[in-house]
């Protein structure tokens, strides 16, 4: 395939193609070709010959096309302390292992267009549960990493932000704005408020901290997901209530009146964004039939979710994980993952067996049926956007 990519740029001597020069492309030409290849093709391209491998080592900017919607990959972490991460393409079965020292003691907070937002963590045991906290002993616990190009952007230290969650934007292949929030979002010893930290990459030297001025019931105590749409940040609690922050004027929008009684136990959900729209998927138990049905919604206002019917589910790909704090994806158009069109790919965790299960569901039926269980593993996993 790599030879086909460069077929039109090989030299011609005396009207005949010089077969000895197809690999001797100028470095700039190699970079231009790599700009137009997806993640797995770039990996294969780099090992075709010595010349292309050397040019790939110095390739640092990845100008990906914004019109394509490649499916996300699963990133496997065998041990947080190790430097190796496995990247698996579910649609093709391809797996690549990337070994980088920067991966050691890190977890993924967010990913988009080939970039990962990573944080170095330290593990503590509390009441027989493992909890991960930001490793403040390092000078750079938060950073952005492109595992393909090896590009790294260090972010300033935040002195105290337990159990962080975050998101960031990318423009022309370069990260622009990073937003962090904490799961321990409310100060229980004082007035409850939301704190966000924002930074413009390459412009700001320190984080800007922003706090809400309004109070919320103390029952709303966790923010498992953060999304950015345009210049608006959405923070979601475990009841899928959205709290909105405007990046342009650095202010929180006044939330709708919320009563603590409104927050009953809600079924597990995943929330995700695609092309400016936010979606939610809930796993609901039908007590009458003792079956789990899966409901799909689109966000209309900060607290109002619109139910999606079967027609609106067509030609969509859903990539989910059982816990809401993990990143999930939905692709709105037909993409390269045709085998899973109109299906939901769910990675679930079984507490009893301590194993993860990768299951495909048909989503256009009333009760989605399991189509296949293709992967079982005891590793930490994340859906990541490799660009």
Tab-separated table of C-alpha atoms in Angstrom:
chain	number	residue	atom	x	y	z
A	1	UNK	CA	0.000	0.000	0.000
A	2	UNK	CA	2.813	2.405	0.814
A	3	UNK	CA	4.250	1.998	-2.687
A	4	UNK	CA	0.865	2.840	-4.166
A	5	UNK	CA	0.794	6.066	-2.177
A	6	UNK	CA	3.984	7.329	-3.799
A	7	UNK	CA	3.436	5.884	-7.274
A	8	UNK	CA	2.739	9.298	-8.745
A	9	UNK	CA	5.785	10.995	-7.242
A	10	UNK	CA	8.521	8.593	-8.382
A	11	UNK	CA	11.026	10.041	-10.823
A	12	UNK	CA	11.079	9.293	-14.527
A	13	UNK	CA	14.342	8.972	-16.487
A	14	UNK	CA	14.189	8.691	-20.259
A	15	UNK	CA	10.455	7.979	-20.132
A	16	UNK	CA	10.896	4.946	-17.851
A	17	UNK	CA	10.177	4.854	-14.131
A	18	UNK	CA	13.293	4.500	-12.022
A	19	UNK	CA	12.364	1.729	-9.592
A	20	UNK	CA	15.391	2.493	-7.398
A	21	UNK	CA	14.122	5.940	-6.431
A	22	UNK	CA	10.658	5.198	-5.069
A	23	UNK	CA	12.064	4.935	-1.540
A	24	UNK	CA	14.424	7.914	-1.836
A	25	UNK	CA	11.775	10.578	-1.428
A	26	UNK	CA	12.692	13.940	0.096
A	27	UNK	CA	11.767	14.173	3.757
A	28	UNK	CA	9.233	16.923	3.042
A	29	UNK	CA	7.415	14.691	0.548
A	30	UNK	CA	7.334	11.867	3.103
A	31	UNK	CA	5.808	14.240	5.653
A	32	UNK	CA	3.196	15.425	3.138
A	33	UNK	CA	2.197	11.817	2.484
A	34	UNK	CA	2.014	11.041	6.201
A	35	UNK	CA	-0.250	14.059	6.703
A	36	UNK	CA	-2.881	12.249	4.637
A	37	UNK	CA	-2.662	8.813	6.224
A	38	UNK	CA	-4.587	7.472	9.190
A	39	UNK	CA	-2.973	6.067	12.315
A	40	UNK	CA	-2.528	2.391	11.285
A	41	UNK	CA	-1.401	3.241	7.738
A	42	UNK	CA	1.184	5.631	9.160
A	43	UNK	CA	2.540	2.837	11.324
A	44	UNK	CA	2.943	0.549	8.302
A	45	UNK	CA	4.334	3.380	6.171
A	46	UNK	CA	7.147	4.019	8.660
A	47	UNK	CA	8.557	0.480	8.390
A	48	UNK	CA	8.537	0.072	4.593
A	49	UNK	CA	12.187	1.074	4.228
A	50	UNK	CA	15.039	2.712	6.121
A	51	UNK	CA	14.588	6.062	4.391
A	52	UNK	CA	10.909	6.361	5.283
A	53	UNK	CA	11.593	5.195	8.830
A	54	UNK	CA	14.198	7.922	9.359
A	55	UNK	CA	11.880	10.561	7.906
A	56	UNK	CA	9.088	9.343	10.186
A	57	UNK	CA	11.274	9.786	13.260
A	58	UNK	CA	11.550	13.513	12.548
A	59	UNK	CA	7.870	13.896	11.643
A	60	UNK	CA	6.239	15.968	14.391
A	61	UNK	CA	3.098	17.574	12.938
A	62	UNK	CA	0.101	15.521	11.959
A	63	UNK	CA	-2.283	17.499	9.713
A	64	UNK	CA	-5.233	15.143	9.805
A	65	UNK	CA	-8.231	15.698	7.548
A	66	UNK	CA	-11.210	17.089	9.470
A	67	UNK	CA	-13.748	15.492	7.118
A	68	UNK	CA	-13.030	11.892	8.152
A	69	UNK	CA	-14.487	10.188	11.204
A	70	UNK	CA	-12.233	7.236	11.952
A	71	UNK	CA	-13.518	4.929	14.693
A	72	UNK	CA	-11.882	5.222	18.112
A	73	UNK	CA	-9.353	2.684	19.310
A	74	UNK	CA	-9.160	0.821	22.596
A	75	UNK	CA	-6.053	1.716	24.563
A	76	UNK	CA	-4.985	-1.091	26.899
A	77	UNK	CA	-2.929	-0.473	30.040
A	78	UNK	CA	-1.442	-3.631	31.531
A	79	UNK	CA	0.063	-1.841	34.512
A	80	UNK	CA	-0.155	1.888	35.198
A	81	UNK	CA	3.517	1.915	36.171
A	82	UNK	CA	4.639	0.440	32.832
A	83	UNK	CA	5.667	2.465	29.780
A	84	UNK	CA	3.836	0.286	27.234
A	85	UNK	CA	0.302	0.828	25.946
A	86	UNK	CA	-1.532	-1.379	23.451
A	87	UNK	CA	-3.751	0.299	20.848
A	88	UNK	CA	-6.402	-1.967	19.298
A	89	UNK	CA	-8.508	-1.158	16.240
A	90	UNK	CA	-11.760	-3.022	16.858
A	91	UNK	CA	-12.928	-2.704	13.239
A	92	UNK	CA	-9.810	-4.391	11.802
A	93	UNK	CA	-8.344	-6.289	14.753
A	94	UNK	CA	-5.006	-4.483	14.381
A	95	UNK	CA	-2.945	-3.972	17.521
A	96	UNK	CA	0.055	-1.699	18.000
A	97	UNK	CA	2.204	-1.509	21.102
A	98	UNK	CA	3.759	1.877	21.804
A	99	UNK	CA	6.504	2.104	24.416
A	100	UNK	CA	7.050	5.621	25.768
A	101	UNK	CA	8.508	6.627	29.147
A	102	UNK	CA	5.818	9.330	29.358
A	103	UNK	CA	3.151	6.637	29.749
A	104	UNK	CA	4.486	5.509	33.139
A	105	UNK	CA	2.080	6.106	36.049
A	106	UNK	CA	-0.452	7.899	33.850
A	107	UNK	CA	-4.153	7.561	33.111
A	108	UNK	CA	-6.105	9.124	30.247
A	109	UNK	CA	-8.528	11.949	31.013
A	110	UNK	CA	-9.552	12.747	27.430
A	111	UNK	CA	-8.494	12.240	23.823
A	112	UNK	CA	-9.216	13.813	20.446
A	113	UNK	CA	-7.575	13.903	17.016
A	114	UNK	CA	-4.559	11.843	18.051
A	115	UNK	CA	-3.813	13.732	21.272
A	116	UNK	CA	-4.154	12.334	24.807
A	117	UNK	CA	-4.633	14.357	27.987
A	118	UNK	CA	-2.671	12.408	30.598
A	119	UNK	CA	-2.143	12.820	34.316
A	120	UNK	CA	0.472	11.136	36.472
A	121	UNK	CA	-1.182	9.456	39.432
A	122	UNK	CA	-0.359	7.806	42.702
A	123	UNK	CA	-2.516	5.062	44.213
A	124	UNK	CA	-3.798	4.915	47.788
A	125	UNK	CA	-6.032	2.443	49.590
A	126	UNK	CA	-9.049	3.858	51.409
A	127	UNK	CA	-11.631	1.563	53.044
A	128	UNK	CA	-10.388	-1.354	50.934
A	129	UNK	CA	-10.857	0.656	47.719
A	130	UNK	CA	-8.058	1.837	45.451
A	131	UNK	CA	-8.146	5.555	44.698
A	132	UNK	CA	-5.851	7.403	42.319
A	133	UNK	CA	-4.717	10.939	43.052
A	134	UNK	CA	-2.616	13.409	41.126
A	135	UNK	CA	1.073	12.808	41.770
A	136	UNK	CA	2.116	16.246	43.000
A	137	UNK	CA	5.676	15.060	43.607
A	138	UNK	CA	6.371	15.459	39.891
A	139	UNK	CA	6.849	18.889	38.322
A	140	UNK	CA	4.534	18.091	35.402
A	141	UNK	CA	1.618	15.799	36.362
A	142	UNK	CA	-0.646	17.086	33.555
A	143	UNK	CA	0.458	16.991	29.930
A	144	UNK	CA	-0.746	16.442	26.370
A	145	UNK	CA	0.838	13.661	24.343
A	146	UNK	CA	0.547	12.543	20.735
A	147	UNK	CA	1.733	8.908	20.914
A	148	UNK	CA	2.097	8.750	17.144
A	149	UNK	CA	4.268	11.844	16.604
A	150	UNK	CA	5.783	11.719	20.149
A	151	UNK	CA	4.912	15.414	20.546
A	152	UNK	CA	4.445	16.441	24.189
A	153	UNK	CA	3.047	19.624	25.741
A	154	UNK	CA	3.638	20.143	29.452
A	155	UNK	CA	0.922	21.870	31.472
A	156	UNK	CA	1.457	23.844	34.697
A	157	UNK	CA	0.927	22.222	38.071
A	158	UNK	CA	-2.353	22.669	39.941
A	159	UNK	CA	-1.522	22.409	43.661
A	160	UNK	CA	-4.697	20.616	44.736
A	161	UNK	CA	-7.160	18.942	42.366
A	162	UNK	CA	-8.184	15.462	43.591
A	163	UNK	CA	-9.618	12.981	41.085
A	164	UNK	CA	-9.514	15.283	38.049
A	165	UNK	CA	-11.552	15.040	34.860
A	166	UNK	CA	-10.996	17.145	31.781
A	167	UNK	CA	-11.282	17.866	28.087
A	168	UNK	CA	-9.502	19.941	25.456
A	169	UNK	CA	-9.932	21.308	21.951
A	170	UNK	CA	-7.713	20.856	18.888
A	171	UNK	CA	-7.481	23.307	15.974
A	172	UNK	CA	-5.319	22.536	12.917
A	173	UNK	CA	-3.827	19.525	14.724
A	174	UNK	CA	-2.700	21.669	17.677
A	175	UNK	CA	-4.291	21.633	21.165
A	176	UNK	CA	-5.861	24.984	22.019
A	177	UNK	CA	-7.836	25.050	25.284
A	178	UNK	CA	-7.617	22.581	28.176
A	179	UNK	CA	-10.293	22.420	30.881
A	180	UNK	CA	-10.028	20.485	34.154
A	181	UNK	CA	-12.596	19.798	36.855
A	182	UNK	CA	-12.448	17.728	40.008
A	183	UNK	CA	-14.646	14.840	41.104
A	184	UNK	CA	-14.368	16.295	44.599
A	185	UNK	CA	-16.037	19.306	43.095
A	186	UNK	CA	-17.808	20.792	46.064
A	187	UNK	CA	-16.266	22.161	49.215
A	188	UNK	CA	-18.301	20.306	51.838
A	189	UNK	CA	-16.963	22.503	54.636
A	190	UNK	CA	-18.259	25.701	53.071
A	191	UNK	CA	-20.691	26.699	50.346
A	192	UNK	CA	-21.004	24.166	47.527
A	193	UNK	CA	-19.599	25.502	44.276
A	194	UNK	CA	-18.084	24.308	41.029
A	195	UNK	CA	-14.411	24.959	40.309
A	196	UNK	CA	-12.934	24.776	36.813
A	197	UNK	CA	-9.367	25.324	35.667
A	198	UNK	CA	-8.732	26.537	32.103
A	199	UNK	CA	-5.584	27.266	30.103
A	200	UNK	CA	-4.849	28.371	26.531
A	201	UNK	CA	-2.007	26.152	25.314
A	202	UNK	CA	1.067	28.118	24.261
A	203	UNK	CA	-0.413	31.388	25.531
A	204	UNK	CA	-1.073	31.140	29.271
A	205	UNK	CA	1.656	30.328	31.763
A	206	UNK	CA	-0.702	29.430	34.604
A	207	UNK	CA	-4.185	27.985	34.966
A	208	UNK	CA	-7.183	30.278	35.395
A	209	UNK	CA	-9.453	29.100	38.193
A	210	UNK	CA	-13.161	29.862	37.901
A	211	UNK	CA	-15.774	29.243	40.583
A	212	UNK	CA	-19.552	29.317	40.390
A	213	UNK	CA	-21.346	31.902	42.517
A	214	UNK	CA	-24.555	29.927	42.981
A	215	UNK	CA	-25.192	27.125	45.428
A	216	UNK	CA	-26.318	23.588	44.696
A	217	UNK	CA	-27.668	20.796	46.890
A	218	UNK	CA	-24.889	18.898	48.586
A	219	UNK	CA	-26.237	15.664	47.117
A	220	UNK	CA	-24.725	16.699	43.783
A	221	UNK	CA	-21.175	15.798	44.614
A	222	UNK	CA	-19.475	14.340	41.555
A	223	UNK	CA	-18.607	15.476	38.030
A	224	UNK	CA	-17.727	12.364	36.021
A	225	UNK	CA	-17.592	13.958	32.561
A	226	UNK	CA	-16.473	17.225	30.984
A	227	UNK	CA	-17.179	18.140	27.341
A	228	UNK	CA	-16.351	21.208	25.247
A	229	UNK	CA	-18.635	22.313	22.397
A	230	UNK	CA	-17.416	25.455	20.663
A	231	UNK	CA	-16.776	27.978	23.435
A	232	UNK	CA	-18.994	26.246	25.981
A	233	UNK	CA	-17.940	23.737	28.653
A	234	UNK	CA	-20.458	21.170	29.901
A	235	UNK	CA	-19.892	19.493	33.271
A	236	UNK	CA	-22.118	16.493	33.996
A	237	UNK	CA	-22.835	15.051	37.422
A	238	UNK	CA	-23.836	11.458	38.075
A	239	UNK	CA	-27.483	12.346	37.460
A	240	UNK	CA	-26.631	13.578	33.922
A	241	UNK	CA	-27.419	17.173	34.919
A	242	UNK	CA	-25.346	19.661	32.886
A	243	UNK	CA	-23.649	22.721	34.378
A	244	UNK	CA	-22.460	25.187	31.754
A	245	UNK	CA	-19.395	27.440	31.650
A	246	UNK	CA	-18.857	30.071	28.936
A	247	UNK	CA	-15.203	30.262	27.861
A	248	UNK	CA	-15.642	33.631	26.144
A	249	UNK	CA	-16.632	35.560	29.256
A	250	UNK	CA	-15.230	33.073	31.807
A	251	UNK	CA	-18.539	32.740	33.615
A	252	UNK	CA	-20.893	29.979	34.654
A	253	UNK	CA	-24.424	30.182	33.338
A	254	UNK	CA	-27.119	30.264	35.981
A	255	UNK	CA	-28.497	26.737	36.300
A	256	UNK	CA	-32.174	25.918	36.316
A	257	UNK	CA	-33.627	25.653	39.808
A	258	UNK	CA	-32.690	22.257	41.157
A	259	UNK	CA	-34.170	20.570	44.174
A	260	UNK	CA	-32.265	17.834	45.940
A	261	UNK	CA	-35.363	15.623	45.821
A	262	UNK	CA	-35.229	15.646	42.023
A	263	UNK	CA	-32.117	13.513	42.072
A	264	UNK	CA	-33.282	9.972	42.570
A	265	UNK	CA	-31.083	7.022	41.679
A	266	UNK	CA	-30.615	7.110	37.924
A	267	UNK	CA	-29.461	4.205	35.746
A	268	UNK	CA	-25.836	4.112	34.583
A	269	UNK	CA	-25.241	6.394	31.630
A	270	UNK	CA	-22.584	7.447	29.140
A	271	UNK	CA	-22.387	10.949	27.700
A	272	UNK	CA	-20.508	11.948	24.535
A	273	UNK	CA	-20.246	14.687	21.883
A	274	UNK	CA	-20.188	14.625	18.107
A	275	UNK	CA	-20.277	17.555	15.680
A	276	UNK	CA	-21.665	19.989	18.225
A	277	UNK	CA	-24.371	17.712	19.649
A	278	UNK	CA	-24.308	15.876	22.989
A	279	UNK	CA	-25.744	12.391	23.423
A	280	UNK	CA	-26.519	10.173	26.398
A	281	UNK	CA	-26.989	6.400	26.582
A	282	UNK	CA	-28.697	4.801	29.599
A	283	UNK	CA	-28.944	1.150	30.635
A	284	UNK	CA	-32.439	0.725	32.111
A	285	UNK	CA	-33.863	-2.380	33.773
A	286	UNK	CA	-37.341	-3.421	32.638
A	287	UNK	CA	-38.613	-4.990	35.875
A	288	UNK	CA	-41.651	-6.475	34.138
A	289	UNK	CA	-39.628	-8.475	31.622
A	290	UNK	CA	-36.383	-8.559	33.618
A	291	UNK	CA	-34.455	-7.296	30.645
A	292	UNK	CA	-32.024	-4.439	30.251
A	293	UNK	CA	-33.116	-1.957	27.633
A	294	UNK	CA	-30.829	0.754	26.304
A	295	UNK	CA	-32.186	4.272	25.817
A	296	UNK	CA	-30.592	6.972	23.648
A	297	UNK	CA	-30.993	10.727	24.160
A	298	UNK	CA	-29.862	14.071	22.723
A	299	UNK	CA	-29.303	17.120	24.946
A	300	UNK	CA	-31.772	19.952	24.190
A	301	UNK	CA	-31.152	22.231	27.180
A	302	UNK	CA	-28.954	22.018	30.250
A	303	UNK	CA	-31.425	19.682	31.959
A	304	UNK	CA	-33.706	18.429	29.187
A	305	UNK	CA	-32.841	15.284	27.224
A	306	UNK	CA	-34.713	14.339	24.039
A	307	UNK	CA	-35.328	10.629	23.437
A	308	UNK	CA	-34.055	9.293	20.084
A	309	UNK	CA	-36.269	6.981	18.067
A	310	UNK	CA	-35.160	4.086	15.873
A	311	UNK	CA	-34.896	6.231	12.741
A	312	UNK	CA	-32.545	8.655	14.476
A	313	UNK	CA	-30.331	5.759	15.548
A	314	UNK	CA	-29.691	4.596	12.013
A	315	UNK	CA	-26.202	4.948	10.533
A	316	UNK	CA	-24.638	5.743	13.886
A	317	UNK	CA	-21.795	3.995	15.664
A	318	UNK	CA	-21.746	3.952	19.469
A	319	UNK	CA	-18.584	3.240	21.468
A	320	UNK	CA	-19.371	2.966	25.165
A	321	UNK	CA	-17.850	1.952	28.477
A	322	UNK	CA	-19.863	0.907	31.504
A	323	UNK	CA	-18.619	3.731	33.743
A	324	UNK	CA	-19.620	7.347	32.962
A	325	UNK	CA	-16.226	8.836	33.833
A	326	UNK	CA	-14.615	7.091	30.859
A	327	UNK	CA	-14.643	8.673	27.424
A	328	UNK	CA	-17.256	7.409	24.955
A	329	UNK	CA	-17.879	8.172	21.295
A	330	UNK	CA	-20.691	8.347	18.754
A	331	UNK	CA	-20.098	8.734	15.006
A	332	UNK	CA	-23.008	10.246	13.116
A	333	UNK	CA	-22.220	9.122	9.590
A	334	UNK	CA	-21.218	5.959	7.811
A	335	UNK	CA	-17.564	5.417	8.558
A	336	UNK	CA	-14.904	2.793	7.971
A	337	UNK	CA	-16.356	0.611	10.738
A	338	UNK	CA	-19.169	-0.719	8.547
A	339	UNK	CA	-19.304	-4.031	10.412
A	340	UNK	CA	-20.659	-2.186	13.436
A	341	UNK	CA	-22.989	0.270	11.737
A	342	UNK	CA	-26.227	0.719	13.735
A	343	UNK	CA	-24.570	-1.090	16.613
A	344	UNK	CA	-23.284	-0.214	20.061
A	345	UNK	CA	-19.867	-1.428	21.161
A	346	UNK	CA	-19.879	-1.681	24.942
A	347	UNK	CA	-16.931	-2.450	27.222
A	348	UNK	CA	-18.322	-3.637	30.543
A	349	UNK	CA	-16.564	-4.613	33.765
A	350	UNK	CA	-17.521	-7.632	35.869
A	351	UNK	CA	-16.667	-7.125	39.541
A	352	UNK	CA	-16.871	-10.850	40.300
A	353	UNK	CA	-14.497	-12.080	37.599
A	354	UNK	CA	-12.422	-8.861	37.547
A	355	UNK	CA	-12.584	-8.985	33.752
A	356	UNK	CA	-13.732	-6.612	31.028
A	357	UNK	CA	-16.099	-7.777	28.300
A	358	UNK	CA	-16.333	-6.258	24.836
A	359	UNK	CA	-19.874	-6.780	23.540
A	360	UNK	CA	-21.643	-5.616	20.378
A	361	UNK	CA	-25.363	-4.826	20.571
A	362	UNK	CA	-27.967	-4.170	17.898
A	363	UNK	CA	-29.447	-0.769	18.824
A	364	UNK	CA	-32.442	-0.449	16.494
A	365	UNK	CA	-34.417	-3.162	18.311
A	366	UNK	CA	-36.490	-2.546	21.421
A	367	UNK	CA	-34.252	-4.778	23.507
A	368	UNK	CA	-30.721	-4.797	22.061
A	369	UNK	CA	-29.430	-8.316	21.606
A	370	UNK	CA	-25.831	-9.327	22.191
A	371	UNK	CA	-24.219	-10.087	18.845
A	372	UNK	CA	-20.791	-11.172	19.974
A	373	UNK	CA	-18.333	-11.165	22.842
A	374	UNK	CA	-15.034	-10.587	21.092
A	375	UNK	CA	-12.634	-9.552	23.848
A	376	UNK	CA	-12.192	-10.500	27.500
A	377	UNK	CA	-9.326	-8.945	29.382
A	378	UNK	CA	-8.127	-7.987	32.843
A	379	UNK	CA	-6.543	-4.735	31.739
A	380	UNK	CA	-7.383	-1.072	32.133
A	381	UNK	CA	-9.040	0.125	28.949
A	382	UNK	CA	-10.056	3.422	27.365
A	383	UNK	CA	-11.655	4.420	24.083
A	384	UNK	CA	-9.274	6.925	22.464
A	385	UNK	CA	-9.467	9.038	19.324
A	386	UNK	CA	-6.264	8.376	17.376
A	387	UNK	CA	-7.151	10.832	14.621
